[in-house]
Coordinates of N, CA and C in Angstrom, one line a residue:
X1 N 39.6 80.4 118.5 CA 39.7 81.8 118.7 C 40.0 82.5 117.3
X2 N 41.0 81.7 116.7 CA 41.3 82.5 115.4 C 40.0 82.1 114.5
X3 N 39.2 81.5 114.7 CA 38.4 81.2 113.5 C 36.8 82.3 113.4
X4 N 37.1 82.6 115.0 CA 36.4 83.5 115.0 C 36.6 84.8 115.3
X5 N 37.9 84.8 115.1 CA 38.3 86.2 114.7 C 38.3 86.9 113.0
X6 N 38.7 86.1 112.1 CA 38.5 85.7 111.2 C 37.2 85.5 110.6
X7 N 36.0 85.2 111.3 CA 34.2 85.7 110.8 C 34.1 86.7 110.6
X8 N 34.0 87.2 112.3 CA 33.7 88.3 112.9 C 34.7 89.6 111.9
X9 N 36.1 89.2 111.3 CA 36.5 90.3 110.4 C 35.7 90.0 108.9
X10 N 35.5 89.0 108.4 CA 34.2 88.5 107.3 C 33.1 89.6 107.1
X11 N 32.3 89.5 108.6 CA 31.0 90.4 108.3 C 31.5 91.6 108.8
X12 N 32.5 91.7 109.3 CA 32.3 93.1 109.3 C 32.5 94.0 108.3
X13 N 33.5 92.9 106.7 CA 33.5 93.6 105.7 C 32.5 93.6 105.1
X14 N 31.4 92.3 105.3 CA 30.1 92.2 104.4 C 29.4 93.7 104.8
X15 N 29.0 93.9 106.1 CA 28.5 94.7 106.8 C 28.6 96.6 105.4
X16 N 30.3 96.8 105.6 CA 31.0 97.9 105.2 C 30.7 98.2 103.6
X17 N 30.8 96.7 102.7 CA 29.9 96.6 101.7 C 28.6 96.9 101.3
X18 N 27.9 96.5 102.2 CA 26.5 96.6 102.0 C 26.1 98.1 102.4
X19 N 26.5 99.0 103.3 CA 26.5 100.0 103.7 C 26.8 100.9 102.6
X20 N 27.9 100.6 102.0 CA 28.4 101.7 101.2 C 27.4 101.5 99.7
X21 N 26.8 100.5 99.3 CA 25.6 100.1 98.7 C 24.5 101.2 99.1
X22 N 24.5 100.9 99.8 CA 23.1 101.8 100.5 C 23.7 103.7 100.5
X23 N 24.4 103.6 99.8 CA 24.8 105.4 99.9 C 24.0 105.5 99.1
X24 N 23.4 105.2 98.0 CA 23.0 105.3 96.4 C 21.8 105.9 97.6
X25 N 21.4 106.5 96.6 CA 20.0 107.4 97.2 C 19.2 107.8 95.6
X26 N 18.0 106.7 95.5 CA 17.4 106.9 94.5 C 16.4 108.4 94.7
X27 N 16.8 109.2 93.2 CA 16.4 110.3 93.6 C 15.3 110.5 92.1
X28 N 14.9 109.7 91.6 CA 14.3 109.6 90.2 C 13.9 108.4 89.4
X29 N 12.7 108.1 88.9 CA 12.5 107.0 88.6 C 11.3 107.4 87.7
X30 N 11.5 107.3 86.4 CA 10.6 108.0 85.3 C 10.6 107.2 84.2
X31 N 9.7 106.6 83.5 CA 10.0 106.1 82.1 C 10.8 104.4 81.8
X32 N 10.7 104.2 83.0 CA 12.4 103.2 83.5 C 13.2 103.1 83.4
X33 N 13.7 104.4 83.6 CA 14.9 104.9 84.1 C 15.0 105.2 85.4
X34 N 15.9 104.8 86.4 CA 16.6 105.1 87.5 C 17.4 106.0 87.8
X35 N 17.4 107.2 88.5 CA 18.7 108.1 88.9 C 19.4 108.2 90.3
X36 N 20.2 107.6 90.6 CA 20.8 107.2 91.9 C 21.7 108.6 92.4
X37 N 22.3 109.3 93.1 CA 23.0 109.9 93.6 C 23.7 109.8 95.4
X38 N 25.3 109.6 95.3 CA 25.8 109.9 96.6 C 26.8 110.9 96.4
X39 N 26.8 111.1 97.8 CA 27.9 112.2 97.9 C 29.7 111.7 98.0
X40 N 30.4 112.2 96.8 CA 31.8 111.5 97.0 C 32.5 112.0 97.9
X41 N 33.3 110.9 98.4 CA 33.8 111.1 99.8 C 35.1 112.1 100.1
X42 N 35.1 113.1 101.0 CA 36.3 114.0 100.6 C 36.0 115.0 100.0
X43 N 34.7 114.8 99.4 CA 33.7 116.3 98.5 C 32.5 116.7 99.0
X44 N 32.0 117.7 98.4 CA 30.7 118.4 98.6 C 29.9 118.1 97.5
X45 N 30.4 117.3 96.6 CA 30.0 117.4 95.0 C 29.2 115.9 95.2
X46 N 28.0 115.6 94.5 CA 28.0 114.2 94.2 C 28.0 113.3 93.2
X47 N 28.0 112.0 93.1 CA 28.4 111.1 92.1 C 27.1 110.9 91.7
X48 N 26.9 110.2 90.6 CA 25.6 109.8 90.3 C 25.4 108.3 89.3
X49 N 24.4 107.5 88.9 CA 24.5 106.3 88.7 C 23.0 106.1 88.2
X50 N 22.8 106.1 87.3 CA 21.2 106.3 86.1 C 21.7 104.5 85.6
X51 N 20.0 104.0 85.9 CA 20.1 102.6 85.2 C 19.1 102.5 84.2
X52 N 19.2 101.4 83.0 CA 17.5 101.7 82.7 C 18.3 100.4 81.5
X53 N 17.0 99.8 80.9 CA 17.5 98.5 80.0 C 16.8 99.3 78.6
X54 N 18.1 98.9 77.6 CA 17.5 99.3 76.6 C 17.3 98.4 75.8
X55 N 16.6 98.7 74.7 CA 16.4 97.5 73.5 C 16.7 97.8 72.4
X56 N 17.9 96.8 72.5 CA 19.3 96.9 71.3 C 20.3 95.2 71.9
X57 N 21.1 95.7 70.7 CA 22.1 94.8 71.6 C 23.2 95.4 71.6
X58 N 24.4 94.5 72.0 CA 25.9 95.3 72.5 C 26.2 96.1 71.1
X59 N 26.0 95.2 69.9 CA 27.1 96.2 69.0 C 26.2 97.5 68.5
X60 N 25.0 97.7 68.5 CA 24.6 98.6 68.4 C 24.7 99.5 69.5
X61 N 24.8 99.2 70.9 CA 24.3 100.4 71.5 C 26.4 100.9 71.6
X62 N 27.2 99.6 71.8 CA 28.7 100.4 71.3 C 28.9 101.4 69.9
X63 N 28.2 100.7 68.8 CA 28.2 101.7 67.6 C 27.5 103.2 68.1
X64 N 27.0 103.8 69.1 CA 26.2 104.9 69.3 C 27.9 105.8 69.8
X65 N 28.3 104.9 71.0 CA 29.3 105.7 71.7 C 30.4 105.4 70.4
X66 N 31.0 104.7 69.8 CA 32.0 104.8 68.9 C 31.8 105.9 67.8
X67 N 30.5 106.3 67.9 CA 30.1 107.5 66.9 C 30.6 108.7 67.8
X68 N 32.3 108.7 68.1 CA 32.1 110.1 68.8 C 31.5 111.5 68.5
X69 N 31.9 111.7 67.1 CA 31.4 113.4 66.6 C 30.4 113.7 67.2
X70 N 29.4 112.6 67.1 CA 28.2 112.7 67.0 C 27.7 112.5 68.8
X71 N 28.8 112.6 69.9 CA 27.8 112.5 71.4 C 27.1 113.1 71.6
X72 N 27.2 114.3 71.4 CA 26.5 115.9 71.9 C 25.3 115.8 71.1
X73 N 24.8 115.3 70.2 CA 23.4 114.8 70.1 C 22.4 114.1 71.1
X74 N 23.4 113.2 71.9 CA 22.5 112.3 73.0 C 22.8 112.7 74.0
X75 N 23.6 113.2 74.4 CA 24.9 113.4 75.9 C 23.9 115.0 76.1
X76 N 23.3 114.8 77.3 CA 23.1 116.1 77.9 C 23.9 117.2 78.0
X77 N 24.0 118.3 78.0 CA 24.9 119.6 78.0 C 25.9 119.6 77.2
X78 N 26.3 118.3 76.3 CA 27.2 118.0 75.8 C 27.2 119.2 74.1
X79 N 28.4 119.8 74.3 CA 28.4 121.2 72.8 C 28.8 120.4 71.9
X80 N 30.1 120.1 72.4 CA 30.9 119.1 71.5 C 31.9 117.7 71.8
X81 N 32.4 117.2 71.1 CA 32.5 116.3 71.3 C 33.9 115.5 70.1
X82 N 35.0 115.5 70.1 CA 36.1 115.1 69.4 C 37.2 114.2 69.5
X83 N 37.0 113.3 68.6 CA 37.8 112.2 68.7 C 39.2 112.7 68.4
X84 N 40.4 112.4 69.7 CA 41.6 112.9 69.9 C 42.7 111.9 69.2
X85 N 42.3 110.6 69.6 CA 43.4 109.5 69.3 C 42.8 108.4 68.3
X86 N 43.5 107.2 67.8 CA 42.9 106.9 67.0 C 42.0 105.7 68.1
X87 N 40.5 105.4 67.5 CA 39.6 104.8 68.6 C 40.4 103.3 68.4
X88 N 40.7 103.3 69.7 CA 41.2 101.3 70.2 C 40.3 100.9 71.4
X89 N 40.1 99.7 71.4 CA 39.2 99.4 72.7 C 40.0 99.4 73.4
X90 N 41.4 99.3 73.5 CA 42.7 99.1 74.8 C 43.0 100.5 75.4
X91 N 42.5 101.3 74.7 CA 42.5 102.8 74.9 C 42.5 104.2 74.0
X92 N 41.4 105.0 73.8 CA 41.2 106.0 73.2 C 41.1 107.4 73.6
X93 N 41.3 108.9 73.2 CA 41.1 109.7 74.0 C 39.9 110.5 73.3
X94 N 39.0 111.5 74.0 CA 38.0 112.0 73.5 C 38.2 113.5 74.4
X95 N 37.6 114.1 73.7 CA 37.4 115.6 73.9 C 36.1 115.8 74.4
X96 N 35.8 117.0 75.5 CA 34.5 117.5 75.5 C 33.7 118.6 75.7
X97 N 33.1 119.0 75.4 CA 32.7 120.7 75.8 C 31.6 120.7 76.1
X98 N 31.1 121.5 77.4 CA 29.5 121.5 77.8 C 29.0 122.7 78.4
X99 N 28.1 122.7 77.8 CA 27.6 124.1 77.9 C 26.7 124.3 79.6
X100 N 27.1 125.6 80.9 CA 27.1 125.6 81.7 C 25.6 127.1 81.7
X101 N 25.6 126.7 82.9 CA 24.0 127.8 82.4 C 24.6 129.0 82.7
X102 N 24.1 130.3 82.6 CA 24.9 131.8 83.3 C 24.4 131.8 84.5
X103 N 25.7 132.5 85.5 CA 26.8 132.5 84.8 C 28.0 132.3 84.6
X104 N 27.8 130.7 85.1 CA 28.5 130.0 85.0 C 29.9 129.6 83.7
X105 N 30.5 129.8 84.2 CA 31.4 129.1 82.6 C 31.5 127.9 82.2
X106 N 31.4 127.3 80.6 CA 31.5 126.5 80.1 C 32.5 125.8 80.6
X107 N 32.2 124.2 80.7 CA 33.3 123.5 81.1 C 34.0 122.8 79.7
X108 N 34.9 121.9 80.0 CA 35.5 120.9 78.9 C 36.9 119.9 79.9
X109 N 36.9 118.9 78.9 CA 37.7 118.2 79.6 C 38.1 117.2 78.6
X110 N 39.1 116.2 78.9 CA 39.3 115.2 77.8 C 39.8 114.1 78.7
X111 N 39.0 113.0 77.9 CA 38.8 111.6 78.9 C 39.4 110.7 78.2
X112 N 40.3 109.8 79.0 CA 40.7 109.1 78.6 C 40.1 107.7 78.6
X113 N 39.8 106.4 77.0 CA 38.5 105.6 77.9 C 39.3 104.1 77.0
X114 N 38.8 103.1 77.8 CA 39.2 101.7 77.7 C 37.8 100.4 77.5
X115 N 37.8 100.1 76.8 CA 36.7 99.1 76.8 C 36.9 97.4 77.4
X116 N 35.9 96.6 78.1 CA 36.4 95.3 78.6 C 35.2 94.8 78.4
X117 N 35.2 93.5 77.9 CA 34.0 92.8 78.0 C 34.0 91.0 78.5
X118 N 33.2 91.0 79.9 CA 33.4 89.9 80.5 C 33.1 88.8 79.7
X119 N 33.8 87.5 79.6 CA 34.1 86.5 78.6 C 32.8 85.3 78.8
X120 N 31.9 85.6 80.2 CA 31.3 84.7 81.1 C 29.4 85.1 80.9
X121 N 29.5 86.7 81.1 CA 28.1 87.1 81.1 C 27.8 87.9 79.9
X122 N 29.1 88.5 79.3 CA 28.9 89.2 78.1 C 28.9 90.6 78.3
X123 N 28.9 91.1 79.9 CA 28.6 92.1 80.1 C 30.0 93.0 79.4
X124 N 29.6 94.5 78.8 CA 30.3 95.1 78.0 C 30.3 96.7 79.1
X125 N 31.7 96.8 79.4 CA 31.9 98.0 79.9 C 33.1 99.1 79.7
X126 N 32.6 100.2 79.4 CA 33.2 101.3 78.7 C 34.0 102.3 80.1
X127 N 35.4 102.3 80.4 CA 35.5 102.9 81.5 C 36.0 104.2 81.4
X128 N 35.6 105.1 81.6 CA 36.5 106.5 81.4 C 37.5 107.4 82.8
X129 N 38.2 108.0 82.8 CA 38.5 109.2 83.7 C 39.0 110.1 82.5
X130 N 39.5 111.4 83.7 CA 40.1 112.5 82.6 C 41.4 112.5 82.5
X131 N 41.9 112.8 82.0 CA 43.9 112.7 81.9 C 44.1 114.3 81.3
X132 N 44.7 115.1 81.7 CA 45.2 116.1 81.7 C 46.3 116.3 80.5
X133 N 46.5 117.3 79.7 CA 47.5 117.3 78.9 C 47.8 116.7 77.6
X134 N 46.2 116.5 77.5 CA 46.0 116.1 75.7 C 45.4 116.8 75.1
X135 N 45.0 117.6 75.7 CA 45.0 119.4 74.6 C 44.9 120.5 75.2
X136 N 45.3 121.7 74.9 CA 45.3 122.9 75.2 C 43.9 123.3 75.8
X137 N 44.6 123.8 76.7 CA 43.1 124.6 77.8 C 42.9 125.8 76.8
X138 N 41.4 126.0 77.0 CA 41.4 127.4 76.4 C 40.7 128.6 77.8
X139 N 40.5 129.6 76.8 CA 40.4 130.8 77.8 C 38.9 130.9 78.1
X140 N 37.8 130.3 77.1 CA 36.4 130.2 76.8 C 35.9 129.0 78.2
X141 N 37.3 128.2 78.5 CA 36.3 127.2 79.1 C 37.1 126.9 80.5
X142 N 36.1 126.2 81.7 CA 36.9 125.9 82.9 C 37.3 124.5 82.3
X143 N 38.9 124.4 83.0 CA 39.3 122.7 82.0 C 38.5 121.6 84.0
X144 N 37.8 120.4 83.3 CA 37.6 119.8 84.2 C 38.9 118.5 84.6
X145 N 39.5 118.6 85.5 CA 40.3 117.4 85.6 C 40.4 116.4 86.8
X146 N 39.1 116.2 87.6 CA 38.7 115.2 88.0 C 37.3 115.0 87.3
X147 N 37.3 113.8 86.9 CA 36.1 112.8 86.5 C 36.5 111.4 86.2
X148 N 35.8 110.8 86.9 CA 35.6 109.1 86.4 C 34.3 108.6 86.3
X149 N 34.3 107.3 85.5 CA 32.9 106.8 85.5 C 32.9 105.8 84.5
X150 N 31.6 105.3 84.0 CA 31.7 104.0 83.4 C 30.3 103.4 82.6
X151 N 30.3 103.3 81.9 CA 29.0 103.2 80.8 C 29.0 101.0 81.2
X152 N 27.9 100.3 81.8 CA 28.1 99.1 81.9 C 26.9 98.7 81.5
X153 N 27.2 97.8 79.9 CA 26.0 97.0 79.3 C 26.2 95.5 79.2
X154 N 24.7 95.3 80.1 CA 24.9 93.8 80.6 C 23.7 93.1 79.5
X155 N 23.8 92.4 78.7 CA 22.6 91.6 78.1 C 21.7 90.7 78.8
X156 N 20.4 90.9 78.7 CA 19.5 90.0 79.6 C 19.2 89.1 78.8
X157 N 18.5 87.9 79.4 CA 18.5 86.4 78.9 C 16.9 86.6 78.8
X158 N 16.2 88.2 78.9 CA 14.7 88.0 78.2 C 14.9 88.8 77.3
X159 N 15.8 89.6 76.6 CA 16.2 90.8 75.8 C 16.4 91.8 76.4
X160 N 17.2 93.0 75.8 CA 17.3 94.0 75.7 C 18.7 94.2 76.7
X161 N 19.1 95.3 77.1 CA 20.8 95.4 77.4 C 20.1 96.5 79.0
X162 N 20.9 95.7 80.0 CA 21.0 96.6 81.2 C 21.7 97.6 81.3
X163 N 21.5 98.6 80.9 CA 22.7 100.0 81.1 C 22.6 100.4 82.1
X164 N 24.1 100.9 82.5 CA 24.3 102.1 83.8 C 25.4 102.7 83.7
X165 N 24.7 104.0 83.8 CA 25.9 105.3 83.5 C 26.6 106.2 84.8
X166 N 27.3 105.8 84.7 CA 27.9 106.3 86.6 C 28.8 107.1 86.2
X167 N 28.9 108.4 86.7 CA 30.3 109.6 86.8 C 30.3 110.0 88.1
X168 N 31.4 110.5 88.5 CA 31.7 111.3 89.7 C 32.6 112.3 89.1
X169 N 32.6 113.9 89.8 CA 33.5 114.6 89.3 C 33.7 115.8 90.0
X170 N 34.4 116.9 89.4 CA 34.7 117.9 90.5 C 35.0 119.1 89.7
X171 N 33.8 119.4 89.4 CA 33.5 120.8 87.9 C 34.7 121.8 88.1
X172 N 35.0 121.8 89.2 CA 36.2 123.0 89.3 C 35.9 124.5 89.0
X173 N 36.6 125.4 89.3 CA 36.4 126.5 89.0 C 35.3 127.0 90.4
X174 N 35.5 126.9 91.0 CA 34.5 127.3 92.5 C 33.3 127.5 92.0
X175 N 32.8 126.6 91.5 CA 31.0 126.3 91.8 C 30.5 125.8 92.7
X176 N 29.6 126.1 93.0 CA 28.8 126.0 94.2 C 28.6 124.6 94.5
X177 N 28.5 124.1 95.7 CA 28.2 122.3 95.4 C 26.8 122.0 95.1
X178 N 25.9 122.9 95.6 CA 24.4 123.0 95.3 C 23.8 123.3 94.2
X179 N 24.8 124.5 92.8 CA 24.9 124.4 92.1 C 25.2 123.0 91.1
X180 N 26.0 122.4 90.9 CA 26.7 121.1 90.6 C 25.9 120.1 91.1
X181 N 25.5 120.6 92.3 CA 24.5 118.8 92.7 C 22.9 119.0 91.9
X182 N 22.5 119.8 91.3 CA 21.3 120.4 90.9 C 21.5 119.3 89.8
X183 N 22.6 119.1 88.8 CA 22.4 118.7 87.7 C 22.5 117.3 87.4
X184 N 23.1 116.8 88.5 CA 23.4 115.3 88.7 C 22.2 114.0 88.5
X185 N 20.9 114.7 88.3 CA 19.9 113.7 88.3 C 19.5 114.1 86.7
X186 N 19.0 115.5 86.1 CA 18.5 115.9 84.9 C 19.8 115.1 83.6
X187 N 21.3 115.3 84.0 CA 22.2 115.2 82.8 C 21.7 113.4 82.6
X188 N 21.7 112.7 83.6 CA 21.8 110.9 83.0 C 20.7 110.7 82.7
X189 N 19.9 111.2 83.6 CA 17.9 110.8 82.9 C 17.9 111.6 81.6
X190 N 18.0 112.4 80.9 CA 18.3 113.0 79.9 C 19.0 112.3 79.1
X191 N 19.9 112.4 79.3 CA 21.3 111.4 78.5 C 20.2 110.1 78.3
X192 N 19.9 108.8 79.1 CA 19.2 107.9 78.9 C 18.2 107.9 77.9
X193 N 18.0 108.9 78.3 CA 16.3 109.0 77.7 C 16.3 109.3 76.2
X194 N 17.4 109.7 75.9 CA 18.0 110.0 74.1 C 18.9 108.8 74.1
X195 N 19.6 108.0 74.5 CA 19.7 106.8 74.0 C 19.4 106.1 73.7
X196 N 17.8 105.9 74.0 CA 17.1 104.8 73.8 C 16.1 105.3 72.6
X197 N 16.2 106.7 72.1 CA 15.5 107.0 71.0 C 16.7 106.9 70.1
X198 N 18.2 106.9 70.1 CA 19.3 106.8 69.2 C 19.8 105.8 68.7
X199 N 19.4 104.5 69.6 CA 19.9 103.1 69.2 C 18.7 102.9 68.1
X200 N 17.8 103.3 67.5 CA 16.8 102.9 66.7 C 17.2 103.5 65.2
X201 N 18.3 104.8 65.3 CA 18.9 104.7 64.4 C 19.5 103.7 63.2
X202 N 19.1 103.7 61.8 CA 19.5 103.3 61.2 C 21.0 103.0 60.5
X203 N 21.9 104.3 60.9 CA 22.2 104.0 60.8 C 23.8 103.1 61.4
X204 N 23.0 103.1 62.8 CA 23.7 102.2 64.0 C 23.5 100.8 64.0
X205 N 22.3 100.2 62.6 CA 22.1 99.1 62.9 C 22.8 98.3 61.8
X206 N 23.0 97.1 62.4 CA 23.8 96.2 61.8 C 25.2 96.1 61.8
X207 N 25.8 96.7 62.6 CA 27.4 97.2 62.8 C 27.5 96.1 63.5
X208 N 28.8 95.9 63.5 CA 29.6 95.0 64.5 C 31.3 95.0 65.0
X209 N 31.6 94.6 65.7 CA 33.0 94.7 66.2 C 33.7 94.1 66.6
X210 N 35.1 93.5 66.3 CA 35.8 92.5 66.8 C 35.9 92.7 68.1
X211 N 35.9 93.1 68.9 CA 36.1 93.3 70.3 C 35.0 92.9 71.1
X212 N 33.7 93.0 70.5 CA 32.0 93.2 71.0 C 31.6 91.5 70.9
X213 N 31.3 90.4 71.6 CA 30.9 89.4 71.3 C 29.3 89.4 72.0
X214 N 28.9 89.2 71.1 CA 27.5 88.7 71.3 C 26.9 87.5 72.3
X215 N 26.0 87.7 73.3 CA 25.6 86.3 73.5 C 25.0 85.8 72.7
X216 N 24.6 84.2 72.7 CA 24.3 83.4 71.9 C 22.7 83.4 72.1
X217 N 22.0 83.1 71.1 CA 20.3 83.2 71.6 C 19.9 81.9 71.5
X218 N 19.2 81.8 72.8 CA 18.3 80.5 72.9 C 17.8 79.9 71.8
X219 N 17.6 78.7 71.4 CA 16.7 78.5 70.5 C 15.7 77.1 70.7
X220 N 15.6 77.3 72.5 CA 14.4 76.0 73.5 C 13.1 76.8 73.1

């Protein structure tokens, strides 16, 4: 009796898993790039989750985001972009400012981010949320203070690096949810779509990082 009480609680978590999998609602598929979107729970706002493999490897496509000054070059909407703390992979803080269409107001926010890289697959993941009270709000911008999400670069064993860029967040300032869910598919296919022209940068190539280990390359 207990053994099958005990399955029967098994699949029902498999079940709950696989379901909440299936929230992802591919809403874009261009170029090969993927743009996934659900709706977060407790909101009207949705999350979103853009995949696409690029061709680089870990320490270059890390040397792109370690280049903070320089996000708002690749980063959709992104004005600006400022390194707050000094960069550690254990934890760093960054600044952001994005420009909001009229007439709407500009947002900004400052994220707090940590880097981890599994010791097994190599996979290299960049995690962010916002943390409040690392720099003055100003009067120009709505301050955003929900956002989480996570930059995850996996190396494939035919080349090139699996990316996926997932945020959820809560623009604040009473925007519309229809407004805010408009942008959730254009900002990561965008965003993507200039990464993969930015890793070819010169001068991103050849960098490396104590923190970043490389897999090892076949040589059958």
């Amino acid at each position: 009796m207990v053994k099958k009480m005990v399955v029967g609680f098994l699949l029902v978590l498999f079940s709950c898993v696989v379901q909440s999998e299936e929230e992802w609602t591919l809403k874009k598929e261009e170029n090969g790039i993927k743009v996934f979107t659900k709706q977060i729970e407790d909101s009207n706002f949705n999350a979103f989750r853009a995949e696409t493999v690029v061709d680089a490897t870990l320490s270059t496509l890390m040397a792109v985001h370690a280049d903070v000054e320089y996000v708002n070059e690749w980063l959709k909407d992104c004005s600006e972009s400022k390194l707050l703390t000094e960069f550690d992979p254990n934890g760093y803080a960054v600044y952001f400012k994005t420009d909001s269409p009229w007439p709407v107001k500009d947002r900004d926010y400052t994220l707090r981010y940590k880097i981890e890289q599994d010791p097994k697959d190599y996979t290299l993941t960049i995690h962010f949320t916002a943390e409040v009270g690392l720099m003055p709000e100003s009067d120009d911008c709505v301050r955003i203070t929900v956002l989480d999400g996570f930059w995850e670069m996996k190396p494939l064993a035919a080349g090139g690096v699996n990316v996926i860029y997932q945020v959820s967040t809560d623009p604040g300032g009473g925007v519309p949810a229809w407004l805010a869910n408009s942008f959730v598919i254009d900002q990561p296919f965008h965003s993507l779509t200039k990464l993969h022209e930015r890793v070819k940068m010169e001068k991103y190539q050849g960098k490396t990082f104590k923190f970043v280990k490389e897999p090892k390359v076949s040589t059958d």
